[in-house]
PDB file of C-alpha atoms in Angstrom:
ATOM      1  CA  MET A   6      -0.144   0.126   0.284  1.00 78.00           C
ATOM      2  CA  SER A   7       1.585   3.066  -0.947  1.00 91.00           C
ATOM      3  CA  PRO A   8       1.957   6.046   2.414  1.00 92.00           C
ATOM      4  CA  ALA A   9      -0.574   8.653  -0.024  1.00 93.00           C
ATOM      5  CA  LEU A  10      -3.261   6.291  -0.105  1.00 94.00           C
ATOM      6  CA  LEU A  11      -2.649   5.009   3.954  1.00 94.00           C
ATOM      7  CA  ALA A  12      -2.504   8.684   4.030  1.00 95.00           C
ATOM      8  CA  VAL A  13      -5.830   9.092   2.690  1.00 95.00           C
ATOM      9  CA  ALA A  14      -7.285   6.213   3.913  1.00 95.00           C
ATOM     10  CA  CYS A  15      -6.099   7.316   7.714  1.00 95.00           C
ATOM     11  CA  LEU A  16      -7.875  10.594   7.795  1.00 96.00           C
ATOM     12  CA  PHE A  17     -11.272   8.936   6.345  1.00 95.00           C
ATOM     13  CA  VAL A  18     -11.174   7.165   9.241  1.00 96.00           C
ATOM     14  CA  VAL A  19     -10.412   9.559  11.226  1.00 95.00           C
ATOM     15  CA  THR A  20     -12.910  11.551  10.000  1.00 94.00           C
ATOM     16  CA  PHE A  21     -15.855   9.365  10.054  1.00 94.00           C
ATOM     17  CA  GLY A  22     -15.101   9.280  13.488  1.00 94.00           C
ATOM     18  CA  TYR A  23     -15.486  11.903  14.099  1.00 93.00           C
ATOM     19  CA  GLY A  24     -18.769  11.673  12.011  1.00 92.00           C
ATOM     20  CA  VAL A  25     -20.704   9.446  14.014  1.00 93.00           C
ATOM     21  CA  LYS A  26     -19.266  10.913  17.415  1.00 92.00           C
ATOM     22  CA  CYS A  27     -20.831  13.936  16.070  1.00 91.00           C
ATOM     23  CA  TRP A  28     -23.693  12.599  15.584  1.00 92.00           C
ATOM     24  CA  LEU A  29     -24.252  10.153  18.366  1.00 93.00           C
ATOM     25  CA  SER A  30     -23.111  12.168  21.664  1.00 91.00           C
ATOM     26  CA  PRO A  31     -23.899  16.653  19.680  1.00 92.00           C
ATOM     27  CA  PHE A  32     -22.877  18.194  23.420  1.00 93.00           C
ATOM     28  CA  GLY A  33     -18.754  17.950  24.118  1.00 91.00           C
ATOM     29  CA  ASP A  34     -17.876  19.337  28.147  1.00 91.00           C
ATOM     30  CA  CYS A  35     -16.906  22.515  28.076  1.00 91.00           C
ATOM     31  CA  ARG A  36     -13.012  23.988  27.750  1.00 88.00           C
ATOM     32  CA  LYS A  37     -13.577  26.472  29.969  1.00 89.00           C
ATOM     33  CA  CYS A  38     -15.526  24.552  32.606  1.00 90.00           C
ATOM     34  CA  ALA A  39     -13.734  21.565  32.456  1.00 86.00           C
ATOM     35  CA  GLY A  40     -17.130  20.403  31.889  1.00 86.00           C
ATOM     36  CA  MET A  41     -18.196  22.372  36.263  1.00 88.00           C
ATOM     37  CA  GLY A  42     -20.372  24.356  35.290  1.00 89.00           C
ATOM     38  CA  HIS A  43     -18.201  26.964  36.891  1.00 90.00           C
ATOM     39  CA  ALA A  44     -14.881  27.782  38.330  1.00 87.00           C
ATOM     40  CA  ILE A  45     -13.330  27.098  41.606  1.00 86.00           C
ATOM     41  CA  THR A  46     -11.262  29.650  43.525  1.00 87.00           C
ATOM     42  CA  THR A  47      -9.719  29.165  46.977  1.00 89.00           C
ATOM     43  CA  ASP A  48     -10.946  31.402  49.189  1.00 88.00           C
ATOM     44  CA  ARG A  49      -7.834  32.868  51.796  1.00 91.00           C
ATOM     45  CA  LYS A  50      -6.809  29.914  53.226  1.00 92.00           C
ATOM     46  CA  GLY A  51      -5.830  28.017  50.340  1.00 90.00           C
ATOM     47  CA  LYS A  52      -9.477  25.432  50.426  1.00 92.00           C
ATOM     48  CA  PRO A  53     -11.199  25.092  46.935  1.00 88.00           C
ATOM     49  CA  LYS A  54     -14.924  27.021  46.580  1.00 90.00           C
ATOM     50  CA  ARG A  55     -17.386  27.138  43.934  1.00 89.00           C
ATOM     51  CA  GLY A  56     -15.786  30.286  42.105  1.00 87.00           C
ATOM     52  CA  ARG A  57     -18.385  32.072  39.622  1.00 90.00           C
ATOM     53  CA  ASP A  58     -20.446  30.274  36.790  1.00 90.00           C
ATOM     54  CA  CYS A  59     -19.116  29.691  33.150  1.00 91.00           C
ATOM     55  CA  ARG A  60     -20.532  32.327  30.844  1.00 90.00           C
ATOM     56  CA  ARG A  61     -19.714  30.312  28.073  1.00 90.00           C
ATOM     57  CA  CYS A  62     -21.648  27.413  28.693  1.00 91.00           C
ATOM     58  CA  ASN A  63     -24.097  29.396  29.857  1.00 90.00           C
ATOM     59  CA  ALA A  64     -23.323  27.020  33.740  1.00 89.00           C
ATOM     60  CA  SER A  65     -24.427  23.932  31.585  1.00 90.00           C
ATOM     61  CA  GLY A  66     -20.893  22.465  31.213  1.00 90.00           C
ATOM     62  CA  LYS A  67     -21.938  21.360  27.903  1.00 92.00           C
ATOM     63  CA  ARG A  68     -20.957  22.658  23.926  1.00 92.00           C
ATOM     64  CA  ILE A  69     -21.991  21.645  20.917  1.00 92.00           C
ATOM     65  CA  ARG A  70     -19.297  20.983  18.886  1.00 92.00           C
ATOM     66  CA  VAL A  71     -17.760  22.025  16.225  1.00 91.00           C
ATOM     67  CA  GLY A  72     -18.961  19.198  13.596  1.00 91.00           C
ATOM     68  CA  ARG A  73     -22.889  19.392  15.031  1.00 93.00           C
ATOM     69  CA  TRP A  74     -22.727  23.005  14.635  1.00 93.00           C
ATOM     70  CA  ILE A  75     -21.542  22.959  10.602  1.00 93.00           C
ATOM     71  CA  TYR A  76     -23.850  20.329   9.606  1.00 93.00           C
ATOM     72  CA  ASN A  77     -26.622  21.828  12.037  1.00 94.00           C
ATOM     73  CA  ARG A  78     -25.624  25.400   9.941  1.00 95.00           C
ATOM     74  CA  ALA A  79     -25.139  23.314   6.302  1.00 94.00           C
ATOM     75  CA  ALA A  80     -28.755  21.690   6.751  1.00 93.00           C
ATOM     76  CA  ARG A  81     -30.643  25.177   8.166  1.00 93.00           C
ATOM     77  CA  THR A  82     -29.041  26.735   4.838  1.00 93.00           C
ATOM     78  CA  TYR A  83     -29.953  23.828   2.466  1.00 92.00           C
ATOM     79  CA  ARG A  84     -34.043  24.205   4.008  1.00 91.00           C
ATOM     80  CA  ALA A  85     -33.862  28.058   3.920  1.00 91.00           C
ATOM     81  CA  GLY A  86     -33.321  27.242   0.077  1.00 87.00           C
ATOM     82  CA  THR A  87     -34.603  24.641  -0.998  1.00 75.00           C
ATOM     83  CA  ARG A  88     -38.278  26.938  -0.262  1.00 69.00           C
TER      84      ARG A  88
END
């Protein structure tokens, strides 16, 4: 098998795998708060405590994946164009 064909096959497998992941699980953990929905701060004694709610995910801890966002945008554009 040539190296170019092997690279194309690996790229196809990775892309297909990410597409399946976006289809089965469209929401992933928020990158800013690591899926907790809030920041962790420390008090003056050094003990961890709950911080402010995450503004990026609105304290849910979940955000839509990039692949699913692209699919939703393409489907919305397609539906709007076929009216």
